[in-house]
Amino acid sequence: MASSTQTSGRKRLLISGGALLAVAALSTAAFFADSANINLFGSADGDGIGGGNNFVLETQNQDSSGVADGTWVRANTDGTAVDWVLPDGDTLTPGESTTVEIPLRNNSDNLAGDLKFKIGTVAGKTNEAELWNALRITVEVKKDGAASWTKLADEVTPSSLAAAQTFLNDLATEEEATAKVTVGIVSTAGNDIQGQEAFPKFIVEAQSK
């Protein structure tokens, strides 16, 4: 009688189970992991996002002779202002005027800006009505290197300049300009302004673009 070998049902089950485990192991090993890390900067120089968006408008102080002293300063820190004296402004009479030329600079590395101006009042000072209404203000502007002045306001009242007026469109980075501000008293002003005081403030507003 020929002999034959049979594999028991239990052995078959074990073999089958071992085969399944091997397939599972091979399946797990077939997956590999990797990653790509990308640093995001604001510029090719490695600046962070927002690192070049500082927008700075500067002016200068006045020296003892009544002109700009050559040192650039900011004039908006904590609401402070730069003080400029109008030559002979304390002795102005009807029909007279006085002028100052105030430098401005866009000291921004990357951002150009548009400028507007308006007339306000000096904090803590009282403007007496008759003299305030008798003041006439002229504002002219010239970019550095320009041949002529552009007149923006011509002998108008301070109150009419309480809202922002167009000043300069597109002052480039590191570009300079000069504002010429003339303050006078209208010739028809009467004796009621004698001894009165007024304190106008020339305000320049800059907006990046």
CSV table of C-alpha atoms in Angstrom, one decimal:
chain,number,residue,atom,x,y,z
A,1,MET,CA,0.0,0.0,0.0
A,2,ALA,CA,1.4,3.3,-1.1
A,3,SER,CA,2.1,5.8,1.7
A,4,SER,CA,0.9,9.4,1.6
A,5,THR,CA,1.7,12.4,3.8
A,6,GLN,CA,-1.1,14.6,5.0
A,7,THR,CA,-0.9,17.8,6.7
A,8,SER,CA,-3.2,18.2,9.6
A,9,GLY,CA,-5.8,21.0,9.6
A,10,ARG,CA,-3.9,22.6,12.5
A,11,LYS,CA,-0.7,22.7,10.6
A,12,ARG,CA,-2.4,24.1,7.6
A,13,LEU,CA,-3.9,26.9,9.7
A,14,LEU,CA,-0.5,27.8,11.2
A,15,ILE,CA,1.2,27.9,7.8
A,16,SER,CA,-1.7,30.0,6.5
A,17,GLY,CA,-1.4,32.3,9.4
A,18,GLY,CA,2.3,32.7,9.0
A,19,ALA,CA,1.9,33.6,5.4
A,20,LEU,CA,-0.6,36.4,6.3
A,21,LEU,CA,1.9,37.8,8.9
A,22,ALA,CA,4.7,37.9,6.3
A,23,VAL,CA,2.5,39.8,3.8
A,24,ALA,CA,1.6,42.3,6.5
A,25,ALA,CA,5.2,42.9,7.4
A,26,LEU,CA,6.2,43.4,3.7
A,27,SER,CA,3.3,45.8,3.3
A,28,THR,CA,4.4,48.0,6.3
A,29,ALA,CA,8.0,48.2,5.1
A,30,ALA,CA,6.9,49.4,1.6
A,31,PHE,CA,6.1,53.0,2.9
A,32,PHE,CA,8.9,55.5,3.3
A,33,ALA,CA,8.6,59.0,4.8
A,34,ASP,CA,10.3,62.3,4.0
A,35,SER,CA,9.5,66.0,4.3
A,36,ALA,CA,10.3,69.4,2.7
A,37,ASN,CA,10.8,72.4,4.9
A,38,ILE,CA,10.4,75.9,3.3
A,39,ASN,CA,11.3,79.0,5.2
A,40,LEU,CA,9.2,82.0,4.0
A,41,PHE,CA,10.9,85.4,3.9
A,42,GLY,CA,9.7,88.8,3.0
A,43,SER,CA,12.5,89.6,0.7
A,44,ALA,CA,15.6,88.1,-1.1
A,45,ASP,CA,17.7,89.7,1.7
A,46,GLY,CA,16.1,87.4,4.3
A,47,ASP,CA,13.9,90.0,5.8
A,48,GLY,CA,10.8,88.7,7.7
A,49,ILE,CA,7.3,89.4,6.4
A,50,GLY,CA,6.5,93.0,7.4
A,51,GLY,CA,10.2,93.7,8.1
A,52,GLY,CA,10.5,96.4,5.4
A,53,ASN,CA,7.1,98.1,5.9
A,54,ASN,CA,8.2,100.9,8.3
A,55,PHE,CA,6.9,104.1,6.9
A,56,VAL,CA,8.6,107.3,8.3
A,57,LEU,CA,7.9,110.9,7.6
A,58,GLU,CA,10.6,113.3,9.0
A,59,THR,CA,11.1,117.1,9.3
A,60,GLN,CA,13.8,119.2,10.9
A,61,ASN,CA,14.1,121.6,13.8
A,62,GLN,CA,14.6,125.3,13.4
A,63,ASP,CA,18.0,126.8,14.2
A,64,SER,CA,18.6,130.2,15.9
A,65,SER,CA,18.6,132.0,12.5
A,66,GLY,CA,15.1,130.8,11.7
A,67,VAL,CA,16.0,128.1,9.1
A,68,ALA,CA,16.2,124.3,9.2
A,69,ASP,CA,19.1,123.0,11.3
A,70,GLY,CA,19.9,120.0,9.0
A,71,THR,CA,19.0,117.3,11.5
A,72,TRP,CA,16.1,115.1,10.5
A,73,VAL,CA,13.6,114.2,13.3
A,74,ARG,CA,10.2,112.7,13.6
A,75,ALA,CA,7.5,115.0,14.8
A,76,ASN,CA,4.7,112.6,15.7
A,77,THR,CA,6.0,110.7,18.8
A,78,ASP,CA,3.4,110.6,21.5
A,79,GLY,CA,1.6,113.5,19.8
A,80,THR,CA,4.5,115.9,20.1
A,81,ALA,CA,5.3,118.6,17.5
A,82,VAL,CA,8.4,120.5,16.3
A,83,ASP,CA,8.3,124.2,17.2
A,84,TRP,CA,9.0,126.7,14.5
A,85,VAL,CA,9.0,130.5,15.0
A,86,LEU,CA,7.5,132.7,12.3
A,87,PRO,CA,9.9,135.6,11.8
A,88,ASP,CA,8.4,138.7,13.3
A,89,GLY,CA,5.2,136.8,13.7
A,90,ASP,CA,4.6,138.4,17.1
A,91,THR,CA,4.5,141.9,15.6
A,92,LEU,CA,2.4,141.3,12.5
A,93,THR,CA,-0.1,144.0,11.6
A,94,PRO,CA,-2.9,144.0,9.1
A,95,GLY,CA,-1.6,143.6,5.5
A,96,GLU,CA,1.6,142.0,6.6
A,97,SER,CA,2.8,138.3,6.3
A,98,THR,CA,5.7,136.1,7.3
A,99,THR,CA,7.1,132.9,5.7
A,100,VAL,CA,9.0,129.8,6.8
A,101,GLU,CA,10.3,126.9,4.7
A,102,ILE,CA,10.0,123.6,6.4
A,103,PRO,CA,11.8,120.5,5.0
A,104,LEU,CA,10.2,117.1,4.8
A,105,ARG,CA,11.6,113.7,3.9
A,106,ASN,CA,10.1,110.2,3.3
A,107,ASN,CA,12.7,108.2,5.3
A,108,SER,CA,11.3,104.8,4.4
A,109,ASP,CA,13.4,102.0,2.9
A,110,ASN,CA,10.7,100.6,0.6
A,111,LEU,CA,7.5,102.6,0.7
A,112,ALA,CA,6.5,105.6,-1.3
A,113,GLY,CA,3.8,107.9,0.1
A,114,ASP,CA,1.2,110.5,-0.5
A,115,LEU,CA,1.1,113.6,1.6
A,116,LYS,CA,-1.7,115.9,2.7
A,117,PHE,CA,-1.7,118.9,5.0
A,118,LYS,CA,-4.1,120.7,7.2
A,119,ILE,CA,-4.1,123.5,9.8
A,120,GLY,CA,-4.9,122.7,13.4
A,121,THR,CA,-4.4,124.4,16.7
A,122,VAL,CA,-1.6,124.1,19.3
A,123,ALA,CA,-2.6,122.1,22.3
A,124,GLY,CA,-3.0,124.1,25.5
A,125,LYS,CA,-3.1,127.5,23.6
A,126,THR,CA,-6.1,129.8,23.1
A,127,ASN,CA,-6.8,131.3,19.7
A,128,GLU,CA,-8.7,134.5,20.0
A,129,ALA,CA,-11.5,134.6,17.5
A,130,GLU,CA,-11.1,137.9,15.8
A,131,LEU,CA,-7.4,137.4,15.1
A,132,TRP,CA,-7.8,133.7,14.1
A,133,ASN,CA,-10.5,134.7,11.6
A,134,ALA,CA,-8.3,137.5,10.2
A,135,LEU,CA,-5.3,135.1,9.5
A,136,ARG,CA,-4.6,134.2,5.9
A,137,ILE,CA,-2.5,131.2,5.1
A,138,THR,CA,-0.6,130.3,1.9
A,139,VAL,CA,1.0,126.9,1.4
A,140,GLU,CA,3.4,126.0,-1.4
A,141,VAL,CA,5.5,122.8,-1.9
A,142,LYS,CA,8.5,121.8,-4.0
A,143,LYS,CA,10.1,118.5,-4.4
A,144,ASP,CA,13.9,118.4,-4.0
A,145,GLY,CA,15.4,119.4,-7.4
A,146,ALA,CA,12.1,120.8,-8.8
A,147,ALA,CA,12.4,124.1,-10.6
A,148,SER,CA,9.3,125.8,-9.2
A,149,TRP,CA,6.8,125.8,-6.3
A,150,THR,CA,3.3,124.4,-6.5
A,151,LYS,CA,0.8,126.5,-4.7
A,152,LEU,CA,-1.8,124.5,-2.7
A,153,ALA,CA,-3.5,127.2,-0.7
A,154,ASP,CA,-3.6,130.9,-1.4
A,155,GLU,CA,-4.4,133.4,1.4
A,156,VAL,CA,-7.2,131.3,2.9
A,157,THR,CA,-8.5,131.2,6.4
A,158,PRO,CA,-7.2,128.6,8.9
A,159,SER,CA,-10.7,127.2,9.4
A,160,SER,CA,-11.0,126.4,5.6
A,161,LEU,CA,-7.9,124.2,6.0
A,162,ALA,CA,-9.1,122.2,8.9
A,163,ALA,CA,-9.7,119.2,6.7
A,164,ALA,CA,-6.8,117.5,4.9
A,165,GLN,CA,-5.7,119.0,1.6
A,166,THR,CA,-3.8,117.3,-1.2
A,167,PHE,CA,-0.1,118.0,-0.6
A,168,LEU,CA,2.2,115.7,-2.6
A,169,ASN,CA,1.2,112.7,-4.6
A,170,ASP,CA,4.0,110.1,-4.6
A,171,LEU,CA,6.9,111.1,-2.5
A,172,ALA,CA,9.4,108.3,-3.2
A,173,THR,CA,11.6,106.5,-0.7
A,174,GLU,CA,14.3,108.8,0.7
A,175,GLU,CA,12.9,111.7,-1.4
A,176,GLU,CA,12.9,115.2,0.1
A,177,ALA,CA,10.6,118.1,-0.3
A,178,THR,CA,10.0,121.6,1.2
A,179,ALA,CA,6.8,123.2,2.4
A,180,LYS,CA,6.7,127.0,2.3
A,181,VAL,CA,4.1,128.3,4.8
A,182,THR,CA,3.1,132.0,4.8
A,183,VAL,CA,0.9,133.4,7.5
A,184,GLY,CA,-0.5,136.9,7.2
A,185,ILE,CA,-3.2,139.1,8.6
A,186,VAL,CA,-5.9,140.3,6.2
A,187,SER,CA,-5.5,144.1,5.4
A,188,THR,CA,-9.1,144.8,6.4
A,189,ALA,CA,-8.7,143.6,10.0
A,190,GLY,CA,-9.6,146.2,12.6
A,191,ASN,CA,-8.4,147.4,15.9
A,192,ASP,CA,-10.2,144.6,17.7
A,193,ILE,CA,-7.3,142.2,16.9
A,194,GLN,CA,-4.8,144.4,18.9
A,195,GLY,CA,-3.1,142.3,21.6
A,196,GLN,CA,-4.8,139.1,20.5
A,197,GLU,CA,-2.9,135.9,19.9
A,198,ALA,CA,-3.4,132.9,17.6
A,199,PHE,CA,-1.4,129.6,17.4
A,200,PRO,CA,-1.9,127.7,14.1
A,201,LYS,CA,-0.3,124.3,13.7
A,202,PHE,CA,0.8,123.0,10.3
A,203,ILE,CA,0.1,119.3,10.1
A,204,VAL,CA,1.4,117.0,7.4
A,205,GLU,CA,-0.3,113.6,7.0
A,206,ALA,CA,1.5,110.8,5.1
A,207,GLN,CA,0.0,107.6,3.8
A,208,SER,CA,2.1,104.8,2.3
A,209,LYS,CA,1.3,103.5,-1.2
